[in-house]
PDB file of C-alpha atoms in Angstrom:
ATOM      1  CA  ILE A   1      -0.055  -0.091   0.193  1.00 37.00           C
ATOM      2  CA  PHE A   2       1.661   3.328  -1.085  1.00 38.00           C
ATOM      3  CA  ILE A   3       0.463   6.105   1.498  1.00 35.00           C
ATOM      4  CA  THR A   4       0.253   9.916   1.162  1.00 36.00           C
ATOM      5  CA  LYS A   5       0.967  12.290   3.510  1.00 35.00           C
ATOM      6  CA  LYS A   6      -2.630  12.959   3.922  1.00 38.00           C
ATOM      7  CA  GLY A   7      -3.549   9.206   4.748  1.00 40.00           C
ATOM      8  CA  LYS A   8      -4.501   8.464   1.374  1.00 38.00           C
ATOM      9  CA  GLN A   9      -4.062   4.843   0.381  1.00 39.00           C
ATOM     10  CA  PHE A  10      -3.312   3.430  -3.075  1.00 40.00           C
ATOM     11  CA  ILE A  11      -3.558  -0.503  -3.567  1.00 40.00           C
ATOM     12  CA  ARG A  12      -0.143  -2.504  -4.352  1.00 42.00           C
ATOM     13  CA  THR A  13      -0.873  -4.423  -7.945  1.00 41.00           C
ATOM     14  CA  LYS A  14      -0.347  -8.062  -7.571  1.00 40.00           C
ATOM     15  CA  GLU A  15       2.691  -7.628 -10.261  1.00 41.00           C
ATOM     16  CA  GLU A  16       4.620  -5.020  -7.719  1.00 42.00           C
ATOM     17  CA  GLU A  17       3.946  -7.818  -4.875  1.00 41.00           C
ATOM     18  CA  ASN A  18       5.571 -10.375  -6.613  1.00 42.00           C
ATOM     19  CA  PHE A  19       8.614  -8.230  -7.702  1.00 48.00           C
ATOM     20  CA  GLY A  20       9.584  -7.080  -4.200  1.00 48.00           C
ATOM     21  CA  ASN A  21       8.865  -4.735  -1.038  1.00 42.00           C
ATOM     22  CA  GLU A  22      11.365  -1.614  -2.168  1.00 43.00           C
ATOM     23  CA  ILE A  23       8.847   0.612  -4.054  1.00 41.00           C
ATOM     24  CA  LEU A  24       8.856   4.297  -4.280  1.00 43.00           C
ATOM     25  CA  VAL A  25       6.143   6.561  -6.421  1.00 39.00           C
ATOM     26  CA  ILE A  26       6.157  10.016  -6.572  1.00 37.00           C
ATOM     27  CA  THR A  27       3.089  11.192  -8.696  1.00 37.00           C
ATOM     28  CA  ASN A  28       2.679  15.140 -10.353  1.00 37.00           C
ATOM     29  CA  ASN A  29       5.603  16.414  -7.948  1.00 38.00           C
ATOM     30  CA  LYS A  30       3.653  15.223  -4.291  1.00 35.00           C
ATOM     31  CA  LYS A  31       5.739  13.260  -1.721  1.00 33.00           C
ATOM     32  CA  PHE A  32       4.631   9.924  -1.241  1.00 34.00           C
ATOM     33  CA  PHE A  33       5.998   7.609   1.437  1.00 32.00           C
ATOM     34  CA  LYS A  34       8.129   4.675   0.253  1.00 36.00           C
ATOM     35  CA  VAL A  35       6.558   1.499   1.962  1.00 32.00           C
ATOM     36  CA  SER A  36       8.665  -1.653   3.181  1.00 33.00           C
ATOM     37  CA  SER A  37       8.424  -3.933   5.761  1.00 30.00           C
ATOM     38  CA  LYS A  38      11.663  -2.120   7.403  1.00 31.00           C
ATOM     39  CA  LYS A  39      10.918   1.798   6.941  1.00 30.00           C
ATOM     40  CA  SER A  40       9.656   4.510   4.925  1.00 29.00           C
ATOM     41  CA  LYS A  41      11.149   7.879   3.659  1.00 31.00           C
ATOM     42  CA  ILE A  42       9.967  10.664   1.852  1.00 29.00           C
ATOM     43  CA  VAL A  43      11.696  12.016  -1.787  1.00 37.00           C
ATOM     44  CA  SER A  44      11.589  14.614  -4.215  1.00 45.00           C
ATOM     45  CA  LYS A  45      13.574  15.348  -7.902  1.00 52.00           C
ATOM     46  CA  LYS A  46      14.021  17.946 -10.119  1.00 56.00           C
ATOM     47  CA  LYS A  47      13.723  16.710 -13.295  1.00 58.00           C
ATOM     48  CA  GLU A  48      16.534  19.084 -14.878  1.00 60.00           C
ATOM     49  CA  ASN A  49      19.504  17.268 -12.656  1.00 81.00           C
ATOM     50  CA  LEU A  50      18.479  14.115 -13.666  1.00 90.00           C
ATOM     51  CA  ASN A  51      21.020  11.479 -15.615  1.00 94.00           C
ATOM     52  CA  THR A  52      20.290   8.383 -17.884  1.00 93.00           C
ATOM     53  CA  VAL A  53      22.636   5.616 -20.039  1.00 94.00           C
ATOM     54  CA  ALA A  54      22.724   5.605 -23.502  1.00 91.00           C
ATOM     55  CA  LYS A  55      22.541   2.618 -24.127  1.00 93.00           C
ATOM     56  CA  GLU A  56      22.132  -1.233 -23.507  1.00 95.00           C
ATOM     57  CA  THR A  57      25.403  -3.081 -22.434  1.00 96.00           C
ATOM     58  CA  ILE A  58      26.873  -6.128 -20.209  1.00 98.00           C
ATOM     59  CA  ILE A  59      29.590  -6.131 -18.174  1.00 98.00           C
ATOM     60  CA  GLU A  60      31.201  -9.201 -16.299  1.00 97.00           C
ATOM     61  CA  PHE A  61      34.075 -10.319 -13.688  1.00 97.00           C
ATOM     62  CA  GLU A  62      34.772 -12.706 -11.162  1.00 97.00           C
ATOM     63  CA  GLU A  63      35.213 -12.229  -7.476  1.00 96.00           C
ATOM     64  CA  LYS A  64      36.931 -15.079  -5.366  1.00 95.00           C
ATOM     65  CA  LYS A  65      35.040 -17.770  -8.190  1.00 95.00           C
ATOM     66  CA  SER A  66      31.738 -16.464  -8.216  1.00 96.00           C
ATOM     67  CA  LYS A  67      30.563 -14.831 -11.357  1.00 97.00           C
ATOM     68  CA  PHE A  68      28.713 -11.685 -11.818  1.00 98.00           C
ATOM     69  CA  ILE A  69      27.251 -10.414 -15.033  1.00 98.00           C
ATOM     70  CA  GLY A  70      25.604  -6.722 -14.911  1.00 98.00           C
ATOM     71  CA  TYR A  71      22.945  -6.256 -17.549  1.00 98.00           C
ATOM     72  CA  ILE A  72      21.660  -3.042 -18.109  1.00 97.00           C
ATOM     73  CA  LYS A  73      19.772  -1.255 -20.405  1.00 95.00           C
ATOM     74  CA  PRO A  74      18.059   2.250 -21.169  1.00 92.00           C
ATOM     75  CA  VAL A  75      13.867   2.443 -20.578  1.00 91.00           C
ATOM     76  CA  SER A  76      11.276   4.640 -21.050  1.00 83.00           C
ATOM     77  CA  SER A  77       8.532   2.545 -19.191  1.00 86.00           C
ATOM     78  CA  VAL A  78       7.984  -0.152 -16.398  1.00 92.00           C
ATOM     79  CA  ARG A  79       6.405  -2.709 -18.666  1.00 90.00           C
ATOM     80  CA  GLU A  80       9.725  -2.328 -20.768  1.00 91.00           C
ATOM     81  CA  ALA A  81      11.699  -2.558 -17.554  1.00 94.00           C
ATOM     82  CA  GLU A  82      10.149  -5.713 -16.629  1.00 96.00           C
ATOM     83  CA  LYS A  83      10.136  -7.135 -20.075  1.00 95.00           C
ATOM     84  CA  PHE A  84      13.966  -6.482 -19.981  1.00 96.00           C
ATOM     85  CA  ILE A  85      14.698  -8.280 -16.198  1.00 97.00           C
ATOM     86  CA  ASN A  86      12.423 -11.255 -17.565  1.00 97.00           C
ATOM     87  CA  GLY A  87      14.538 -11.996 -20.374  1.00 97.00           C
ATOM     88  CA  ILE A  88      17.898 -11.910 -18.528  1.00 97.00           C
ATOM     89  CA  LYS A  89      16.095 -14.193 -16.174  1.00 97.00           C
ATOM     90  CA  GLU A  90      15.047 -16.947 -18.859  1.00 97.00           C
ATOM     91  CA  MET A  91      18.181 -16.377 -20.098  1.00 97.00           C
ATOM     92  CA  HIS A  92      20.155 -17.656 -16.711  1.00 97.00           C
ATOM     93  CA  PRO A  93      17.515 -19.604 -15.380  1.00 96.00           C
ATOM     94  CA  ASN A  94      20.520 -21.716 -13.634  1.00 97.00           C
ATOM     95  CA  ALA A  95      22.638 -18.685 -12.001  1.00 97.00           C
ATOM     96  CA  THR A  96      22.526 -19.007  -7.898  1.00 97.00           C
ATOM     97  CA  HIS A  97      21.011 -15.478  -8.077  1.00 97.00           C
ATOM     98  CA  ASN A  98      19.313 -13.144 -10.634  1.00 98.00           C
ATOM     99  CA  VAL A  99      19.159  -9.491  -8.574  1.00 97.00           C
ATOM    100  CA  PRO A 100      16.726  -7.136 -10.570  1.00 97.00           C
ATOM    101  CA  LEU A 101      16.318  -3.184 -10.435  1.00 97.00           C
ATOM    102  CA  TYR A 102      14.718  -0.624 -12.256  1.00 97.00           C
ATOM    103  CA  ARG A 103      14.109   3.083 -11.966  1.00 96.00           C
ATOM    104  CA  VAL A 104      11.574   5.005 -14.308  1.00 93.00           C
ATOM    105  CA  ILE A 105       9.796   7.950 -14.886  1.00 88.00           C
ATOM    106  CA  GLU A 106       6.624   7.279 -16.821  1.00 82.00           C
ATOM    107  CA  ASN A 107       3.438   9.453 -16.774  1.00 74.00           C
ATOM    108  CA  GLY A 108       4.606  11.945 -14.027  1.00 76.00           C
ATOM    109  CA  GLN A 109       5.448   8.795 -11.667  1.00 85.00           C
ATOM    110  CA  GLU A 110       8.706   7.535 -10.302  1.00 90.00           C
ATOM    111  CA  TYR A 111       8.877   3.956  -9.951  1.00 94.00           C
ATOM    112  CA  PHE A 112      12.298   2.482  -8.048  1.00 95.00           C
ATOM    113  CA  LYS A 113      11.786  -1.228  -7.898  1.00 96.00           C
ATOM    114  CA  TYR A 114      14.499  -3.956  -6.372  1.00 96.00           C
ATOM    115  CA  ASN A 115      15.110  -6.821  -4.166  1.00 96.00           C
ATOM    116  CA  ASP A 116      17.545  -9.430  -3.213  1.00 97.00           C
ATOM    117  CA  ASP A 117      16.601 -12.362  -5.286  1.00 96.00           C
ATOM    118  CA  GLY A 118      17.710 -14.779  -2.167  1.00 95.00           C
ATOM    119  CA  GLU A 119      20.831 -13.055  -1.327  1.00 97.00           C
ATOM    120  CA  PRO A 120      21.348 -12.079   2.741  1.00 96.00           C
ATOM    121  CA  THR A 121      18.758  -8.973   3.164  1.00 95.00           C
ATOM    122  CA  ASN A 122      20.490  -5.596   1.720  1.00 95.00           C
ATOM    123  CA  THR A 123      23.183  -7.331   0.477  1.00 97.00           C
ATOM    124  CA  ALA A 124      22.875  -7.204  -3.445  1.00 97.00           C
ATOM    125  CA  GLY A 125      19.348  -4.888  -4.703  1.00 96.00           C
ATOM    126  CA  LYS A 126      20.197  -2.132  -1.907  1.00 96.00           C
ATOM    127  CA  PRO A 127      23.900  -1.596  -2.816  1.00 97.00           C
ATOM    128  CA  MET A 128      22.976  -1.222  -6.493  1.00 97.00           C
ATOM    129  CA  ALA A 129      20.038   1.023  -5.876  1.00 96.00           C
ATOM    130  CA  GLU A 130      22.756   3.318  -4.056  1.00 97.00           C
ATOM    131  CA  ILE A 131      24.811   3.259  -7.013  1.00 96.00           C
ATOM    132  CA  LEU A 132      21.769   4.554  -8.746  1.00 96.00           C
ATOM    133  CA  ASN A 133      21.043   7.446  -6.211  1.00 95.00           C
ATOM    134  CA  ILE A 134      24.837   8.671  -6.127  1.00 94.00           C
ATOM    135  CA  LEU A 135      25.053   8.769  -9.790  1.00 95.00           C
ATOM    136  CA  ASN A 136      21.651  10.384 -10.263  1.00 95.00           C
ATOM    137  CA  VAL A 137      20.486   7.363 -12.905  1.00 96.00           C
ATOM    138  CA  TYR A 138      16.984   7.138 -13.828  1.00 94.00           C
ATOM    139  CA  ASN A 139      15.280   5.107 -16.481  1.00 94.00           C
ATOM    140  CA  VAL A 140      17.500   2.593 -16.493  1.00 96.00           C
ATOM    141  CA  ALA A 141      16.894  -1.598 -15.869  1.00 97.00           C
ATOM    142  CA  LEU A 142      19.520  -3.299 -14.473  1.00 98.00           C
ATOM    143  CA  VAL A 143      19.870  -7.107 -13.749  1.00 98.00           C
ATOM    144  CA  ALA A 144      23.136  -8.536 -11.496  1.00 98.00           C
ATOM    145  CA  THR A 145      23.569 -12.121 -12.297  1.00 98.00           C
ATOM    146  CA  ARG A 146      25.757 -14.406  -9.908  1.00 98.00           C
ATOM    147  CA  TYR A 147      26.945 -17.554 -10.397  1.00 98.00           C
ATOM    148  CA  PHE A 148      28.358 -19.011  -7.041  1.00 97.00           C
ATOM    149  CA  GLY A 149      31.875 -20.524  -7.509  1.00 94.00           C
ATOM    150  CA  GLY A 150      32.121 -22.185  -4.082  1.00 94.00           C
ATOM    151  CA  ILE A 151      33.180 -19.465  -1.775  1.00 95.00           C
ATOM    152  CA  LYS A 152      31.600 -17.307   0.695  1.00 95.00           C
ATOM    153  CA  LEU A 153      32.161 -13.751   0.250  1.00 96.00           C
ATOM    154  CA  GLY A 154      29.928 -12.285   3.099  1.00 95.00           C
ATOM    155  CA  ALA A 155      27.914  -9.850   3.870  1.00 96.00           C
ATOM    156  CA  GLY A 156      30.763  -6.864   2.823  1.00 96.00           C
ATOM    157  CA  GLY A 157      32.115  -8.816  -0.014  1.00 97.00           C
ATOM    158  CA  LEU A 158      28.239  -9.101  -1.704  1.00 97.00           C
ATOM    159  CA  ILE A 159      27.622  -5.316  -0.916  1.00 97.00           C
ATOM    160  CA  ARG A 160      30.965  -4.823  -2.749  1.00 97.00           C
ATOM    161  CA  ASN A 161      30.593  -6.616  -5.395  1.00 97.00           C
ATOM    162  CA  TYR A 162      26.712  -6.041  -6.437  1.00 98.00           C
ATOM    163  CA  ALA A 163      27.447  -2.117  -5.827  1.00 97.00           C
ATOM    164  CA  LYS A 164      30.485  -2.885  -8.196  1.00 97.00           C
ATOM    165  CA  THR A 165      28.404  -4.706 -10.541  1.00 98.00           C
ATOM    166  CA  ALA A 166      26.040  -1.553 -10.990  1.00 97.00           C
ATOM    167  CA  LYS A 167      28.989   1.127 -11.190  1.00 97.00           C
ATOM    168  CA  LEU A 168      30.714  -0.691 -13.717  1.00 97.00           C
ATOM    169  CA  ALA A 169      27.325  -1.511 -15.761  1.00 97.00           C
ATOM    170  CA  VAL A 170      26.208   2.202 -15.692  1.00 97.00           C
ATOM    171  CA  ASN A 171      29.650   3.660 -16.808  1.00 96.00           C
ATOM    172  CA  GLU A 172      29.808   1.288 -19.563  1.00 96.00           C
ATOM    173  CA  ALA A 173      26.474   2.339 -20.874  1.00 95.00           C
ATOM    174  CA  GLU A 174      27.818   6.134 -20.436  1.00 93.00           C
ATOM    175  CA  ILE A 175      25.972   8.416 -18.553  1.00 95.00           C
ATOM    176  CA  ILE A 176      23.900  11.336 -20.375  1.00 91.00           C
ATOM    177  CA  LYS A 177      21.353  14.137 -19.643  1.00 88.00           C
ATOM    178  CA  TYR A 178      17.917  12.817 -18.955  1.00 85.00           C
ATOM    179  CA  VAL A 179      15.306  14.328 -21.233  1.00 80.00           C
ATOM    180  CA  GLU A 180      11.690  13.696 -20.274  1.00 78.00           C
ATOM    181  CA  LYS A 181      10.136  12.065 -23.130  1.00 78.00           C
ATOM    182  CA  SER A 182       5.981  11.884 -23.523  1.00 83.00           C
ATOM    183  CA  THR A 183       3.494   9.449 -25.903  1.00 87.00           C
ATOM    184  CA  PHE A 184       1.336  11.209 -28.098  1.00 92.00           C
ATOM    185  CA  ILE A 185      -1.374  10.188 -30.256  1.00 93.00           C
ATOM    186  CA  ILE A 186      -1.726  12.018 -33.528  1.00 94.00           C
ATOM    187  CA  ASP A 187      -4.415  11.121 -36.235  1.00 95.00           C
ATOM    188  CA  TYR A 188      -4.506  12.962 -39.805  1.00 94.00           C
ATOM    189  CA  ASP A 189      -6.370  12.870 -43.048  1.00 94.00           C
ATOM    190  CA  TYR A 190      -4.879  10.456 -45.835  1.00 93.00           C
ATOM    191  CA  GLU A 191      -3.810  13.563 -47.715  1.00 92.00           C
ATOM    192  CA  TYR A 192      -1.055  14.960 -45.307  1.00 92.00           C
ATOM    193  CA  THR A 193       1.034  11.312 -44.669  1.00 92.00           C
ATOM    194  CA  SER A 194       3.780  12.898 -46.835  1.00 92.00           C
ATOM    195  CA  GLU A 195       4.198  15.896 -45.021  1.00 92.00           C
ATOM    196  CA  ILE A 196       3.500  14.566 -41.382  1.00 93.00           C
ATOM    197  CA  GLU A 197       6.137  11.296 -42.298  1.00 91.00           C
ATOM    198  CA  ALA A 198       8.329  14.162 -43.378  1.00 93.00           C
ATOM    199  CA  PHE A 199       8.528  16.064 -40.594  1.00 94.00           C
ATOM    200  CA  LEU A 200       8.795  12.928 -38.111  1.00 93.00           C
ATOM    201  CA  ASN A 201      11.572  11.613 -40.271  1.00 92.00           C
ATOM    202  CA  ALA A 202      13.725  15.393 -40.241  1.00 93.00           C
ATOM    203  CA  ASN A 203      13.156  15.495 -36.461  1.00 91.00           C
ATOM    204  CA  GLN A 204      13.506  11.905 -35.289  1.00 89.00           C
ATOM    205  CA  ASN A 205      16.826  12.378 -33.721  1.00 83.00           C
ATOM    206  CA  VAL A 206      15.748  15.746 -32.825  1.00 87.00           C
ATOM    207  CA  TYR A 207      13.168  14.652 -30.280  1.00 87.00           C
ATOM    208  CA  ASN A 208      14.056  11.464 -30.154  1.00 84.00           C
ATOM    209  CA  ILE A 209      11.329   9.926 -32.167  1.00 89.00           C
ATOM    210  CA  GLU A 210      10.017   6.526 -31.782  1.00 86.00           C
ATOM    211  CA  ILE A 211       6.597   5.209 -33.501  1.00 88.00           C
ATOM    212  CA  LEU A 212       4.886   2.768 -30.980  1.00 87.00           C
ATOM    213  CA  GLU A 213       1.764   1.870 -33.846  1.00 91.00           C
ATOM    214  CA  LYS A 214       0.139   2.841 -36.797  1.00 92.00           C
ATOM    215  CA  ASN A 215      -3.422   2.429 -37.749  1.00 93.00           C
ATOM    216  CA  TYR A 216      -5.063   3.185 -40.996  1.00 93.00           C
ATOM    217  CA  ALA A 217      -9.159   3.754 -40.920  1.00 92.00           C
ATOM    218  CA  ASP A 218     -10.745   6.541 -42.120  1.00 92.00           C
ATOM    219  CA  ARG A 219      -7.774   8.264 -40.937  1.00 94.00           C
ATOM    220  CA  VAL A 220      -4.531   7.714 -40.133  1.00 94.00           C
ATOM    221  CA  THR A 221      -3.887   7.109 -36.082  1.00 95.00           C
ATOM    222  CA  MET A 222       0.182   7.275 -34.931  1.00 93.00           C
ATOM    223  CA  LYS A 223       1.040   6.424 -31.447  1.00 93.00           C
ATOM    224  CA  ILE A 224       4.554   8.262 -30.839  1.00 91.00           C
ATOM    225  CA  SER A 225       6.884   8.514 -27.712  1.00 87.00           C
ATOM    226  CA  ALA A 226       9.102  11.412 -28.175  1.00 88.00           C
ATOM    227  CA  ASN A 227      11.007  14.317 -26.186  1.00 85.00           C
ATOM    228  CA  ALA A 228       8.251  16.298 -24.191  1.00 84.00           C
ATOM    229  CA  GLU A 229       8.956  19.493 -26.082  1.00 87.00           C
ATOM    230  CA  ILE A 230       7.774  18.047 -29.491  1.00 91.00           C
ATOM    231  CA  GLU A 231       4.116  18.871 -28.264  1.00 91.00           C
ATOM    232  CA  GLU A 232       4.564  22.739 -28.941  1.00 90.00           C
ATOM    233  CA  LYS A 233       5.579  21.751 -32.581  1.00 92.00           C
ATOM    234  CA  LEU A 234       2.906  18.712 -32.965  1.00 92.00           C
ATOM    235  CA  ASN A 235       0.130  21.565 -31.755  1.00 91.00           C
ATOM    236  CA  GLU A 236       1.261  24.220 -34.483  1.00 91.00           C
ATOM    237  CA  MET A 237       0.079  21.458 -37.434  1.00 90.00           C
ATOM    238  CA  PRO A 238      -3.593  22.413 -38.003  1.00 87.00           C
ATOM    239  CA  LYS A 239      -3.266  19.320 -39.758  1.00 87.00           C
ATOM    240  CA  LEU A 240      -3.261  17.184 -36.801  1.00 91.00           C
ATOM    241  CA  ILE A 241      -5.364  16.172 -34.044  1.00 92.00           C
ATOM    242  CA  VAL A 242      -3.010  15.881 -30.787  1.00 92.00           C
ATOM    243  CA  ILE A 243      -3.564  14.313 -27.465  1.00 90.00           C
ATOM    244  CA  LYS A 244      -1.041  13.783 -24.748  1.00 85.00           C
ATOM    245  CA  PHE A 245      -1.130  11.050 -22.076  1.00 76.00           C
TER     246      PHE A 245
END
């Protein structure tokens, strides 16, 4: 359950319960408590100071015969993050641990989730999360896969090596400034198809435009993801019906 300062409750979804108990949410710049079995705290962020990563990548190292593999990917939604994490788990069904983490800003909300995947409490997910806190990194999914090599690392060794996995992965993926993205539905008559597609192609890199869906019926309807500032440009085009969500 998420609890606001005024006592209003939000019920955790079944998927969130399955993921773990470390959950943080910020909605419309309002401050919310993070509720877990141990403690809760208040957080707030300024989007202009946030970072993300530039690319998907993999790192790997060994510590006392334990093999650590770090998988990291920039993501724009909780669904994309969970799909990536589940895909890594499927790749390593025999791993001793697949420690998942994601931190996503989606539709005005911030989701920060992680767990220890069977490692001792707070020795895996939490140190990885602390690296993201220190580096101020958002919109990223990360999995630390560990194959036990027969030598116990102890709590301190686990904390150091899971933190190392996150740090190496983030640095390899290249830290860049976070730019807020939004999802838009645009709708237009067929006669304007060439003009609209020319605009989208010319500005694809400027606004990081990604076409998510395209449907043809009486009119053309397109769902796109793009940097939030594209909204002004879209609204300047009278031929378009634009819906932001």
